[in-house]
PDB file of C-alpha atoms in Angstrom:
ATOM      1  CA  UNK D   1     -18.039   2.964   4.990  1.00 93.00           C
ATOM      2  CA  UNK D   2     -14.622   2.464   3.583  1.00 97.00           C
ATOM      3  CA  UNK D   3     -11.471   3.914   4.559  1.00 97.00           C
ATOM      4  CA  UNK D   4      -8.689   2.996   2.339  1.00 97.00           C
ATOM      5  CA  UNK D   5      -5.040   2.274   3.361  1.00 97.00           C
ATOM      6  CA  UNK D   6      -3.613   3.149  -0.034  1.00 97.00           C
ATOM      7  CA  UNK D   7      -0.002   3.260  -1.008  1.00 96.00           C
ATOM      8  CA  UNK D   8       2.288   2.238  -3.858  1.00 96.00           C
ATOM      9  CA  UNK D   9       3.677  -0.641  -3.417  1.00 92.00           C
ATOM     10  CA  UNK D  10       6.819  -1.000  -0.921  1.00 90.00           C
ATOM     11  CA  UNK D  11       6.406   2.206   0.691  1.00 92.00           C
ATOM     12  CA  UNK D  12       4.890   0.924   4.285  1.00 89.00           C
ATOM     13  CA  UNK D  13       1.352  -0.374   3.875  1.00 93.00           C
ATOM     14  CA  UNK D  14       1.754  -3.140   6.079  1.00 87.00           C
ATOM     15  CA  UNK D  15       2.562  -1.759   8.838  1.00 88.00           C
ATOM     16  CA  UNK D  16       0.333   0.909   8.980  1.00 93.00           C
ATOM     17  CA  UNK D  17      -2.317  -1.900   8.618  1.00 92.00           C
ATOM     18  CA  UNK D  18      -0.547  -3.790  11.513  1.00 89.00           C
ATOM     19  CA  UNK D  19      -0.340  -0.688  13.806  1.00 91.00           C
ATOM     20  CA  UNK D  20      -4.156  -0.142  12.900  1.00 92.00           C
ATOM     21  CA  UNK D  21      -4.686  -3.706  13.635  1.00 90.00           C
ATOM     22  CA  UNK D  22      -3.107  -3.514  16.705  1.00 89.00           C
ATOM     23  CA  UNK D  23      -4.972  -0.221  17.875  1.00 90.00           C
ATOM     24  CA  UNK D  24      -8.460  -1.196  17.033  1.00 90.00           C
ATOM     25  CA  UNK D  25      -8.909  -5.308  16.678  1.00 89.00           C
ATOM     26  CA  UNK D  26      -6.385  -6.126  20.137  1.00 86.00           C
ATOM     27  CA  UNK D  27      -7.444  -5.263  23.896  1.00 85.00           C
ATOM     28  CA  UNK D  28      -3.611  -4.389  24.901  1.00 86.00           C
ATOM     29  CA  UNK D  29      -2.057  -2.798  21.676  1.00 85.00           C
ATOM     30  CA  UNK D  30      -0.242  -6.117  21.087  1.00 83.00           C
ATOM     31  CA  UNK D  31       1.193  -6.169  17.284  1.00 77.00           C
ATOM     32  CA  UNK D  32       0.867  -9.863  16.144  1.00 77.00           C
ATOM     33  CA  UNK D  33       0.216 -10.935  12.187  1.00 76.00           C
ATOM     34  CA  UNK D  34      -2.950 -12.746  12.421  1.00 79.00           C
ATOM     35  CA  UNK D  35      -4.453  -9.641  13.150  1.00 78.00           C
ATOM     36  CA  UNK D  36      -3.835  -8.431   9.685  1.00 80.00           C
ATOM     37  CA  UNK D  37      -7.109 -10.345   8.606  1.00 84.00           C
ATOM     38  CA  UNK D  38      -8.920  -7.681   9.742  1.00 89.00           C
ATOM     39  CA  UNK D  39      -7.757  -5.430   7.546  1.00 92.00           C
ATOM     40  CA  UNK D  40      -8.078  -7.222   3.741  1.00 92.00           C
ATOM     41  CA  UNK D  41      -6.815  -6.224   0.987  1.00 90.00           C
ATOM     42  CA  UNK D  42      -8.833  -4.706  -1.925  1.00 94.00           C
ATOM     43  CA  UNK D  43      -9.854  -6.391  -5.077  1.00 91.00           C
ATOM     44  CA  UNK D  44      -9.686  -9.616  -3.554  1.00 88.00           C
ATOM     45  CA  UNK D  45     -11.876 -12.344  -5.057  1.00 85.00           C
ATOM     46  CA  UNK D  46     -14.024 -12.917  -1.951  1.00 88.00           C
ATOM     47  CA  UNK D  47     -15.262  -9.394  -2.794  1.00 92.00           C
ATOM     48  CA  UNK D  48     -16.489 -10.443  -6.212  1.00 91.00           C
ATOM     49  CA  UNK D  49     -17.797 -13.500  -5.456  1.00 87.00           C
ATOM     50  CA  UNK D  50     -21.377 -12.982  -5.706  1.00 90.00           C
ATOM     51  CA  UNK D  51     -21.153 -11.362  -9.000  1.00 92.00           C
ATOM     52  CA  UNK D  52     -20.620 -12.909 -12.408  1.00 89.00           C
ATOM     53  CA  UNK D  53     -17.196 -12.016 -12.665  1.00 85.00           C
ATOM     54  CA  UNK D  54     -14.398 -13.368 -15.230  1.00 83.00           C
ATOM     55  CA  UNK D  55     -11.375 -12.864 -12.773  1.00 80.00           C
ATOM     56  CA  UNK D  56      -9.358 -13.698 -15.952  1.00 77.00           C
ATOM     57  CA  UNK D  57      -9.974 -10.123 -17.720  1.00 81.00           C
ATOM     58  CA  UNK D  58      -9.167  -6.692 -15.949  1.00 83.00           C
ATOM     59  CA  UNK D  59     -12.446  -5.206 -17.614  1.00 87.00           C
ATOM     60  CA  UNK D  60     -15.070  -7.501 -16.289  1.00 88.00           C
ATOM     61  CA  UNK D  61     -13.397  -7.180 -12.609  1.00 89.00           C
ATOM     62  CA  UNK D  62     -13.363  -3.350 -13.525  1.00 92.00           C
ATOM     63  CA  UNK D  63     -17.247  -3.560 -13.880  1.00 94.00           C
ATOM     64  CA  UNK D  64     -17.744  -4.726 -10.297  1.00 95.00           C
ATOM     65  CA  UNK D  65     -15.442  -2.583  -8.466  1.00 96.00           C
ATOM     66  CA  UNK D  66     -18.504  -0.131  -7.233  1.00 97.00           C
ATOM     67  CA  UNK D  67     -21.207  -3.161  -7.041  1.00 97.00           C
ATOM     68  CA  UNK D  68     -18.609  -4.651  -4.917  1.00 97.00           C
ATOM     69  CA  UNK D  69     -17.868  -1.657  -2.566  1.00 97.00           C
ATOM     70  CA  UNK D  70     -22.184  -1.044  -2.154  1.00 97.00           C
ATOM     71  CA  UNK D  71     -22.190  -4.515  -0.911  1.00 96.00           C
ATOM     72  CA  UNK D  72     -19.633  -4.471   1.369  1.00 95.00           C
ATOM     73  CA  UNK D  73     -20.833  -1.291   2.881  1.00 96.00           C
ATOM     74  CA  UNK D  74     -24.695  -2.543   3.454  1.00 96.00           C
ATOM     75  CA  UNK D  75     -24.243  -3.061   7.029  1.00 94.00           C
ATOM     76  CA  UNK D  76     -23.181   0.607   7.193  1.00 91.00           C
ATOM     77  CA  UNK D  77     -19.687  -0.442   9.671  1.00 92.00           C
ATOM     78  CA  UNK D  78     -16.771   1.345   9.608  1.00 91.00           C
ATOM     79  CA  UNK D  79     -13.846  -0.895   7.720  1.00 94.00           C
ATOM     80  CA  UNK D  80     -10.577  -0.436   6.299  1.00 96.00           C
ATOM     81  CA  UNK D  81      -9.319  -2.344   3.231  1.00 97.00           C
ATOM     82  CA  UNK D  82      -5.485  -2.207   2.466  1.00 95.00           C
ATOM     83  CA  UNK D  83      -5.193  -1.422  -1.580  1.00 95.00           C
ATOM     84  CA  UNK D  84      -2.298  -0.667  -3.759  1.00 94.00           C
ATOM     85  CA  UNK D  85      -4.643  -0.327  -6.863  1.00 95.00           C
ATOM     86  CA  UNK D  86      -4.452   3.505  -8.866  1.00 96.00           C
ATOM     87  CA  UNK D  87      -7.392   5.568  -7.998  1.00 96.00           C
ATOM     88  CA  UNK D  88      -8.619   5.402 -12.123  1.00 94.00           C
ATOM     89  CA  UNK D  89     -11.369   4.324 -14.461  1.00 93.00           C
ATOM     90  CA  UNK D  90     -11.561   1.613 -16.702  1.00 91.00           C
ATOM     91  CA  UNK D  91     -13.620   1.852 -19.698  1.00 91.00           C
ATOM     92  CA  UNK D  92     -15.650   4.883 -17.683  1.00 94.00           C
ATOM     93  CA  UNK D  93     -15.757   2.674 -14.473  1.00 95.00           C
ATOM     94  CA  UNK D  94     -14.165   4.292 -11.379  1.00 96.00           C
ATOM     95  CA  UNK D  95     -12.221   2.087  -8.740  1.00 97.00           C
ATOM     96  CA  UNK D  96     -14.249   3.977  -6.071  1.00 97.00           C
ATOM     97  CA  UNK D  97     -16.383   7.318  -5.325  1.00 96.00           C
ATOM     98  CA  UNK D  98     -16.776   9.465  -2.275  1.00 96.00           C
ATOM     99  CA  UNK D  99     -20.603   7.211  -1.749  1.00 96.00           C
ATOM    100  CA  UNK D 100     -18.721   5.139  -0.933  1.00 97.00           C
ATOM    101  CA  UNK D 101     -15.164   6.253   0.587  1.00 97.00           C
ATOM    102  CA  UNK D 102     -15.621   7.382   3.938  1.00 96.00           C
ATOM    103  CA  UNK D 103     -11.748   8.429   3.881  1.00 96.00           C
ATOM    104  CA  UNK D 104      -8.133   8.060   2.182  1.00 97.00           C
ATOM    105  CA  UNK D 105      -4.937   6.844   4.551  1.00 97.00           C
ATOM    106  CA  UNK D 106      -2.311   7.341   1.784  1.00 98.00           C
ATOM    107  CA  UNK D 107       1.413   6.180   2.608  1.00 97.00           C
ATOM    108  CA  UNK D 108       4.082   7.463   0.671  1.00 98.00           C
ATOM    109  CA  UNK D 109       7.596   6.828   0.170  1.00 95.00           C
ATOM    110  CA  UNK D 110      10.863   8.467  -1.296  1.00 96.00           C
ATOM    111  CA  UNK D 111      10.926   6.863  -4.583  1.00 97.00           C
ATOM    112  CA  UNK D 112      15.015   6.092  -4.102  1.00 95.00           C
ATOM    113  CA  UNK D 113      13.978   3.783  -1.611  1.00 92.00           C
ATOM    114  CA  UNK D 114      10.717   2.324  -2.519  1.00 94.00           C
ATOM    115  CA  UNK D 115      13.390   1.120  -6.048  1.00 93.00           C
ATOM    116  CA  UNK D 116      15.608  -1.067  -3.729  1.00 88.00           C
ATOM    117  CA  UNK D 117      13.090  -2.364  -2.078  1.00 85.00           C
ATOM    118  CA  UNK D 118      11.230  -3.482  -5.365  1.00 86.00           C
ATOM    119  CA  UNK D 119      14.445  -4.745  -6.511  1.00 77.00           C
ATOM    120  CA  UNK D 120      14.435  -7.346  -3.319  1.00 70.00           C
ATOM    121  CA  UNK D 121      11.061  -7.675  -2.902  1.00 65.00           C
ATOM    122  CA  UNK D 122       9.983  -8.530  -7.099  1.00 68.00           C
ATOM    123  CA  UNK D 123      13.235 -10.656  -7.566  1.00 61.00           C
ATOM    124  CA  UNK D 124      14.369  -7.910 -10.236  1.00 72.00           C
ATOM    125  CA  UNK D 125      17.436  -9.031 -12.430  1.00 71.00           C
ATOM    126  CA  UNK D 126      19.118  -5.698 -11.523  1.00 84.00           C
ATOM    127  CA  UNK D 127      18.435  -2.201 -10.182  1.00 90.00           C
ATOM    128  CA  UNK D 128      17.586  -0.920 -13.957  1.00 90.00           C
ATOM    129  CA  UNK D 129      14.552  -3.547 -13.903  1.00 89.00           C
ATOM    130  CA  UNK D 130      13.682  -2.439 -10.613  1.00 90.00           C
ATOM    131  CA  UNK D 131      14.060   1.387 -11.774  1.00 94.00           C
ATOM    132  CA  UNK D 132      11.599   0.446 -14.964  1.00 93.00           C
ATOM    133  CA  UNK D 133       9.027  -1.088 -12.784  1.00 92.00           C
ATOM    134  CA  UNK D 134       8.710   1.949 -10.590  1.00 95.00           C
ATOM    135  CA  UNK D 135       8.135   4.378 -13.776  1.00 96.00           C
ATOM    136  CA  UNK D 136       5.861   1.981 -15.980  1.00 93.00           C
ATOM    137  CA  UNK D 137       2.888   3.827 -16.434  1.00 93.00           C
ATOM    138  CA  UNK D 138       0.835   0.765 -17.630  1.00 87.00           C
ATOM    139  CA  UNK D 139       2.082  -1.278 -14.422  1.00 87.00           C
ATOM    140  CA  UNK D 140      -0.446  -4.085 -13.020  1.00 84.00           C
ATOM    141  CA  UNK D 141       0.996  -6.714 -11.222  1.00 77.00           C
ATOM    142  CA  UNK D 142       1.019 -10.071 -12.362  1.00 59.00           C
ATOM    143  CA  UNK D 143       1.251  -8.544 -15.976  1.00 48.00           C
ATOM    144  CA  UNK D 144       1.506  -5.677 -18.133  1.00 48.00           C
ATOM    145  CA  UNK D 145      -1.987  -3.718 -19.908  1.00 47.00           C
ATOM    146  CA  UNK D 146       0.251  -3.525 -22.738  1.00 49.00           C
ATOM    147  CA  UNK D 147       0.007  -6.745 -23.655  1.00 49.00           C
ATOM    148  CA  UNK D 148      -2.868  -8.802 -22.550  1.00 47.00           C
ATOM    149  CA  UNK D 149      -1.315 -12.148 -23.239  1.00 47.00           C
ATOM    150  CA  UNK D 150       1.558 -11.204 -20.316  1.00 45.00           C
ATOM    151  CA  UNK D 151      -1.003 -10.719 -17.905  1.00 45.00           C
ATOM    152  CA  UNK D 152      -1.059 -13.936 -15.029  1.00 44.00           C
ATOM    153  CA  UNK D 153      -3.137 -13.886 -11.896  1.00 47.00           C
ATOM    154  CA  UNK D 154      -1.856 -12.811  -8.922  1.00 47.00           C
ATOM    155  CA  UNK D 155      -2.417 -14.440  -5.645  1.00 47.00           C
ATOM    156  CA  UNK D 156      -6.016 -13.612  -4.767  1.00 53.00           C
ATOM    157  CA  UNK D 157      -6.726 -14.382  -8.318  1.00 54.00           C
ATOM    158  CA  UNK D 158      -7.559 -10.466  -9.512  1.00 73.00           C
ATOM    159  CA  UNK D 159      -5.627  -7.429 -10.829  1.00 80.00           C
ATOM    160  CA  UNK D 160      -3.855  -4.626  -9.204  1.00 85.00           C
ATOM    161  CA  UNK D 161      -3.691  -1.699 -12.053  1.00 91.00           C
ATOM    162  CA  UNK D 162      -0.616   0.161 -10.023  1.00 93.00           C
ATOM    163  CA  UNK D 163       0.993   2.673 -12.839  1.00 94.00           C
ATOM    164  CA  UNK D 164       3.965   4.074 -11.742  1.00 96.00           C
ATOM    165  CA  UNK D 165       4.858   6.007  -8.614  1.00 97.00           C
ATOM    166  CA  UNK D 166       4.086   9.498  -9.497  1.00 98.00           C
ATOM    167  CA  UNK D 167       1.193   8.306 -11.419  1.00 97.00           C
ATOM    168  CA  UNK D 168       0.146   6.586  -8.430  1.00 97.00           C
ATOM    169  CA  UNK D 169       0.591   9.545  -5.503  1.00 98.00           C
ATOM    170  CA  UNK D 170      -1.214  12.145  -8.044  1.00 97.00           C
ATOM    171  CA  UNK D 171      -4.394   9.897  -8.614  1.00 97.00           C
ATOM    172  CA  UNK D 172      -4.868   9.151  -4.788  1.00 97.00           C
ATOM    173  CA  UNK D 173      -3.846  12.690  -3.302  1.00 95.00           C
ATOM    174  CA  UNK D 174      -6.578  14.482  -5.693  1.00 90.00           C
ATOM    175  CA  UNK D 175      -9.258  12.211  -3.648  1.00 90.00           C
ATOM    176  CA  UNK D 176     -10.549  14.960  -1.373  1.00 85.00           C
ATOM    177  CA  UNK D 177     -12.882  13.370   1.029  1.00 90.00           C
ATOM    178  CA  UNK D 178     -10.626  12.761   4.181  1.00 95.00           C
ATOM    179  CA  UNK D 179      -7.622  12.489   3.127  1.00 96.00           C
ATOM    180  CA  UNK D 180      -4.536  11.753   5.655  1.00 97.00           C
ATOM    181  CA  UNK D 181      -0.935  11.725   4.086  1.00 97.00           C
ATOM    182  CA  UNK D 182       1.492   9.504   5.831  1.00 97.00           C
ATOM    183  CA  UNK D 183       5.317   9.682   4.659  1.00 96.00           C
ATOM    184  CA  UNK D 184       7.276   6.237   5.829  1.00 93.00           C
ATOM    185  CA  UNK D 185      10.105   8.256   6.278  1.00 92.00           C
ATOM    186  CA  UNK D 186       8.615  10.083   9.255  1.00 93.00           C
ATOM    187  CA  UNK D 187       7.086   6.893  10.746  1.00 91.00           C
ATOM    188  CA  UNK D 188      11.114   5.356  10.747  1.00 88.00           C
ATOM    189  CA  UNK D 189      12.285   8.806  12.437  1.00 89.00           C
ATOM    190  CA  UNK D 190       9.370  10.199  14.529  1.00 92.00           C
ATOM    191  CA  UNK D 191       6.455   6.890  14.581  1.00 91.00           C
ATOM    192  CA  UNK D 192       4.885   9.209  17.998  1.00 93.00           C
ATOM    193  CA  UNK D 193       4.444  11.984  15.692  1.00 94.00           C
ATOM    194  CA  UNK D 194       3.485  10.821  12.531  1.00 94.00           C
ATOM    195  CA  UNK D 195       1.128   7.672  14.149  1.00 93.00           C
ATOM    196  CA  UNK D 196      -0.546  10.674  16.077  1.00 95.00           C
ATOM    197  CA  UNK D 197      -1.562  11.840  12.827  1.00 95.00           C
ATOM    198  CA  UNK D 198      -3.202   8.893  12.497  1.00 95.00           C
ATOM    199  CA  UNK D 199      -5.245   8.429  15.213  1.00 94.00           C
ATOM    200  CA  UNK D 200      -6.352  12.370  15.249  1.00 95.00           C
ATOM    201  CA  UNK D 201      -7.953  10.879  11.704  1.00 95.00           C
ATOM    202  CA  UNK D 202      -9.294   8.310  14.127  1.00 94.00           C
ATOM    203  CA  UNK D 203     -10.580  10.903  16.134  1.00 94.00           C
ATOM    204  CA  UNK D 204     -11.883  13.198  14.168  1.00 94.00           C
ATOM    205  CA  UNK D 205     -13.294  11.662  11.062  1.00 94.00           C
ATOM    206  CA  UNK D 206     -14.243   8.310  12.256  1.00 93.00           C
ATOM    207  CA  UNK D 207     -15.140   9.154  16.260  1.00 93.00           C
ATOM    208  CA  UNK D 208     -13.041   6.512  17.688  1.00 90.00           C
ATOM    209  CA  UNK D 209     -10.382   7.392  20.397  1.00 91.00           C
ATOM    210  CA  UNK D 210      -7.706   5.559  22.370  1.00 89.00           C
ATOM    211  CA  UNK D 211      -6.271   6.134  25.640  1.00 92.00           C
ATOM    212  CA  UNK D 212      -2.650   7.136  25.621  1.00 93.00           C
ATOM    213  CA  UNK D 213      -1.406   3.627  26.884  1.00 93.00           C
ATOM    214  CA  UNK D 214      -2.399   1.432  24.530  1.00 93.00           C
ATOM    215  CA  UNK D 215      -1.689   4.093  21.578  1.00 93.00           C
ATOM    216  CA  UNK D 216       2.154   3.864  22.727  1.00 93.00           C
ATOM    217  CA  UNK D 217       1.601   0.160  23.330  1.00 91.00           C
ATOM    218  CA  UNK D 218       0.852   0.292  19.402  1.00 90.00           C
ATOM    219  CA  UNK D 219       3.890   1.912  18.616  1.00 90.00           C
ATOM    220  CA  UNK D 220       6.422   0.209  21.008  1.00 88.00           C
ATOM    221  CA  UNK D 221       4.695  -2.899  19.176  1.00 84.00           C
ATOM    222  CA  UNK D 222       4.702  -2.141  15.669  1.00 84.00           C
ATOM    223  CA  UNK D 223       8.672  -0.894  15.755  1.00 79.00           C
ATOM    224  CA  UNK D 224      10.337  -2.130  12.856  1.00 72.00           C
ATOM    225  CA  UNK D 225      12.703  -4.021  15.054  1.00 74.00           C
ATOM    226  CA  UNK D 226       9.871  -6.120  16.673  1.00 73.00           C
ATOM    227  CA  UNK D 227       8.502  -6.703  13.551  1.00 72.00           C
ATOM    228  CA  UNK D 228      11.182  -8.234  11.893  1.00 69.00           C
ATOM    229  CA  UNK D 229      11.595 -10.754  15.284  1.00 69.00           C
ATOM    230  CA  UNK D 230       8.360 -11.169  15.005  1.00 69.00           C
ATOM    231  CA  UNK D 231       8.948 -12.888  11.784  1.00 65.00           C
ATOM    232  CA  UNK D 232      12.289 -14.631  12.906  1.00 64.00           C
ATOM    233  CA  UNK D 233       9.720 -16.401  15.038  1.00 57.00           C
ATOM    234  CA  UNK D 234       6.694 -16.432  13.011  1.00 59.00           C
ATOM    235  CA  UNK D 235       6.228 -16.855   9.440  1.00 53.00           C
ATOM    236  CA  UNK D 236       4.372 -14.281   7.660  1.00 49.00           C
ATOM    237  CA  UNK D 237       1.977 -14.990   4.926  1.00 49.00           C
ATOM    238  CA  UNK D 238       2.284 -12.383   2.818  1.00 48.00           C
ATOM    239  CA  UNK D 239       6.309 -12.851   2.367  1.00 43.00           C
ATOM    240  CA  UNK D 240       6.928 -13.713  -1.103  1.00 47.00           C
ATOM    241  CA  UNK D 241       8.928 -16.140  -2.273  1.00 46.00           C
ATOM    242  CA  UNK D 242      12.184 -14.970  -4.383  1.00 43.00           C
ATOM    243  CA  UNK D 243      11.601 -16.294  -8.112  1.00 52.00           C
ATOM    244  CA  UNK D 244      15.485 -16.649  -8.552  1.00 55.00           C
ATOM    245  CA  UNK D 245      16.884 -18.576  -5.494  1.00 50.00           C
ATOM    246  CA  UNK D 246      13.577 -20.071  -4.445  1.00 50.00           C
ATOM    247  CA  UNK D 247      13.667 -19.299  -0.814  1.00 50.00           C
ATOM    248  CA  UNK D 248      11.253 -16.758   1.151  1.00 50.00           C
ATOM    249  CA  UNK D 249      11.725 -12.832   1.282  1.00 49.00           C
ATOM    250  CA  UNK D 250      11.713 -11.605   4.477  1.00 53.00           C
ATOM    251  CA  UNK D 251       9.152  -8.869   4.720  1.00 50.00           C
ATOM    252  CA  UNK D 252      10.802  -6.726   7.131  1.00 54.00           C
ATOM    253  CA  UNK D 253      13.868  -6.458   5.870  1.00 57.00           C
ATOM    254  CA  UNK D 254      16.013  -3.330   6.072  1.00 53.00           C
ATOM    255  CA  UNK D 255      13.851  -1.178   6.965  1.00 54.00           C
ATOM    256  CA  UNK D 256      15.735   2.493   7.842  1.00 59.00           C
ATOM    257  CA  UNK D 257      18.728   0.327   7.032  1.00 59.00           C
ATOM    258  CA  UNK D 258      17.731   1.098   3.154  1.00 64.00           C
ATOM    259  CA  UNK D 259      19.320   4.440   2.776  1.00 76.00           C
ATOM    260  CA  UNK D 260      19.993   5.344  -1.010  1.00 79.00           C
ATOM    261  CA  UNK D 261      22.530   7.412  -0.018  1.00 80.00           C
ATOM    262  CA  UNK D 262      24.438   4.356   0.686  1.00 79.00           C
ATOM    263  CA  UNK D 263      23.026   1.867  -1.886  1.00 81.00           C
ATOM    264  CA  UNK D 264      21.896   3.434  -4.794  1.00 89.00           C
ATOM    265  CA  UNK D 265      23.626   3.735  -8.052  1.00 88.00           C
ATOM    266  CA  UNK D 266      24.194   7.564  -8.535  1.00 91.00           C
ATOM    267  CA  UNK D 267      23.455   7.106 -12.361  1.00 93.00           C
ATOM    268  CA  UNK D 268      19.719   5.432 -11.428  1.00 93.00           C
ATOM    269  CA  UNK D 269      19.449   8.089  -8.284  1.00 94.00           C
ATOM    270  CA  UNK D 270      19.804  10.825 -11.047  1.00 96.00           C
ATOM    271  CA  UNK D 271      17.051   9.327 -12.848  1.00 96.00           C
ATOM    272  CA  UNK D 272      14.622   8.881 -10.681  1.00 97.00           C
ATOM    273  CA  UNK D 273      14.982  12.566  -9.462  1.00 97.00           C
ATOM    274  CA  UNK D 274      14.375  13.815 -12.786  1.00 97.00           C
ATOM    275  CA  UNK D 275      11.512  11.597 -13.894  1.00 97.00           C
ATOM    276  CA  UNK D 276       9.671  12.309 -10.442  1.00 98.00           C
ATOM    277  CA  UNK D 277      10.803  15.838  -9.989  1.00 98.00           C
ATOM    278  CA  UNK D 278       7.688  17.547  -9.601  1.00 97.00           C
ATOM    279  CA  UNK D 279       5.856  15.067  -7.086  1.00 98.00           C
ATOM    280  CA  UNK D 280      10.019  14.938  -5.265  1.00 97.00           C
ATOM    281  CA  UNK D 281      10.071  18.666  -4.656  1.00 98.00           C
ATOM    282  CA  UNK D 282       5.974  18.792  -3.917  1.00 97.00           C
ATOM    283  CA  UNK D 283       7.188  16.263  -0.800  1.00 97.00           C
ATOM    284  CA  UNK D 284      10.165  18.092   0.470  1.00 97.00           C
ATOM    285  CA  UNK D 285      12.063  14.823  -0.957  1.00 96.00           C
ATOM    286  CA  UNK D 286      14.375  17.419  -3.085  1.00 96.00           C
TER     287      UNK D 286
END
């Protein structure tokens, strides 16, 4: 059955997946990147494969997103698929259903951060593009729903329908079967605690337990710090590459180091505060 490692985008997916990775798929609790194939990410195209899908139009993929999921979960194996996709229906077609979603790992992030980070990340011109990315309720990346002739593959060749962030954290948290909320700020100032959260999931949904070595292994593994060496030495796939200077992103980047306090522009801060108000206070983020 599924378990989904869900999370707007920028807000800590990765390496949740790579302290995951490192927990189940190594023997010592080493963190290294190849590991991340493990844990793919969901709608990729070698889901969809065997069906007669147009991987050029959002509603024929949208048709295939439960055939897919059955077929994937025929050999009745736990798995874990990274997504980024809103929990929604298209045309009456739901991205998933609790037959099968065995459980919900949903990271979340303080929206004043997860806009700096989109600024880097999506080569936005300036933090205002940045800020309307984050509250576009018809987001999809690699185009807009909007307009259907703005829409352009992304990498793996399908879709990701993302809405904005509030839109996002309200259709995920009101997925009741297992759910686990993870908050990125609490893995940058307390990874024992909130990782432990984690693997009681582990534990108690999924009946899989680690001894207390390599579980600390994990974490001394996955710190931010080691990560970003890691890539120093190591290039990592799933960098992008910036669309204005040309050269690669580096993934791992500031990490606690982005601190709107210190980088934000007041006027956008202000913004985003009122626009997410609700799902803010809900998260103790106001």
């Amino acid at each position: 059955m599924i378990n989904w490692l869900a999370s707007y985008p920028k807000s800590g997916n990765t390496w949740v997946r790579l302290f995951l990775s490192s927990l189940i798929y190594s023997e010592d609790g080493q963190s290294n990147f190849k590991s991340l194939e493990n844990i793919m990410q969901y709608p990729h195209r070698a889901f969809f494969n065997k069906f007669n899908c147009d991987f050029n139009d959002i509603y024929s993929i949208s048709e295939y997103w439960i055939p897919s999921q059955i077929r994937l979960n025929q050999d009745k194996k736990i798995k874990f698929l990274k997504t980024h996709h809103i929990m929604c229906s298209v045309r009456n077609k739901a991205f998933t259903n609790y037959e099968n979603t065995k459980g919900v790992i949903y990271i979340v992030r303080d929206p004043r951060n997860v806009v700096t980070s989109v600024l880097k990340h999506f080569s936005k011109k300036d933090i205002n593009d940045a800020y309307n990315f984050i509250i576009d309720e018809y987001k999809i990346l690699g185009g807009d729903l909007k307009d259907q002739n703005k829409i352009v593959k992304n990498d793996n060749g399908l879709y990701n329908l993302i809405s904005s962030w509030s839109q996002h954290y309200n259709s995920w948290k009101n997925f009741k079967k297992n759910f686990l909320l993870l908050k990125y700020e609490n893995l940058v100032t307390d990874p024992q605690k909130e990782f432990s959260k984690l693997r009681d999931y582990l534990n108690n949904v999924l009946n899989v337990t680690f001894s207390d070595k390599k579980f600390l292994k994990s974490i001394e593994s996955n710190s931010f710090q080691n990560l970003k060496n890691l890539e120093k030495k190591n290039s990592f796939e799933e960098a992008k590459i910036d669309q204005n200077t040309g050269k690669k992103i580096n993934f791992f980047n500031l990490g606690k180091e982005n601190d709107y306090k210190k980088i934000l522009d007041k006027s956008v801060r202000e913004k985003i505060e009122k626009k997410f108000y609700s799902e803010m206070k809900e998260l103790n983020y106001l």
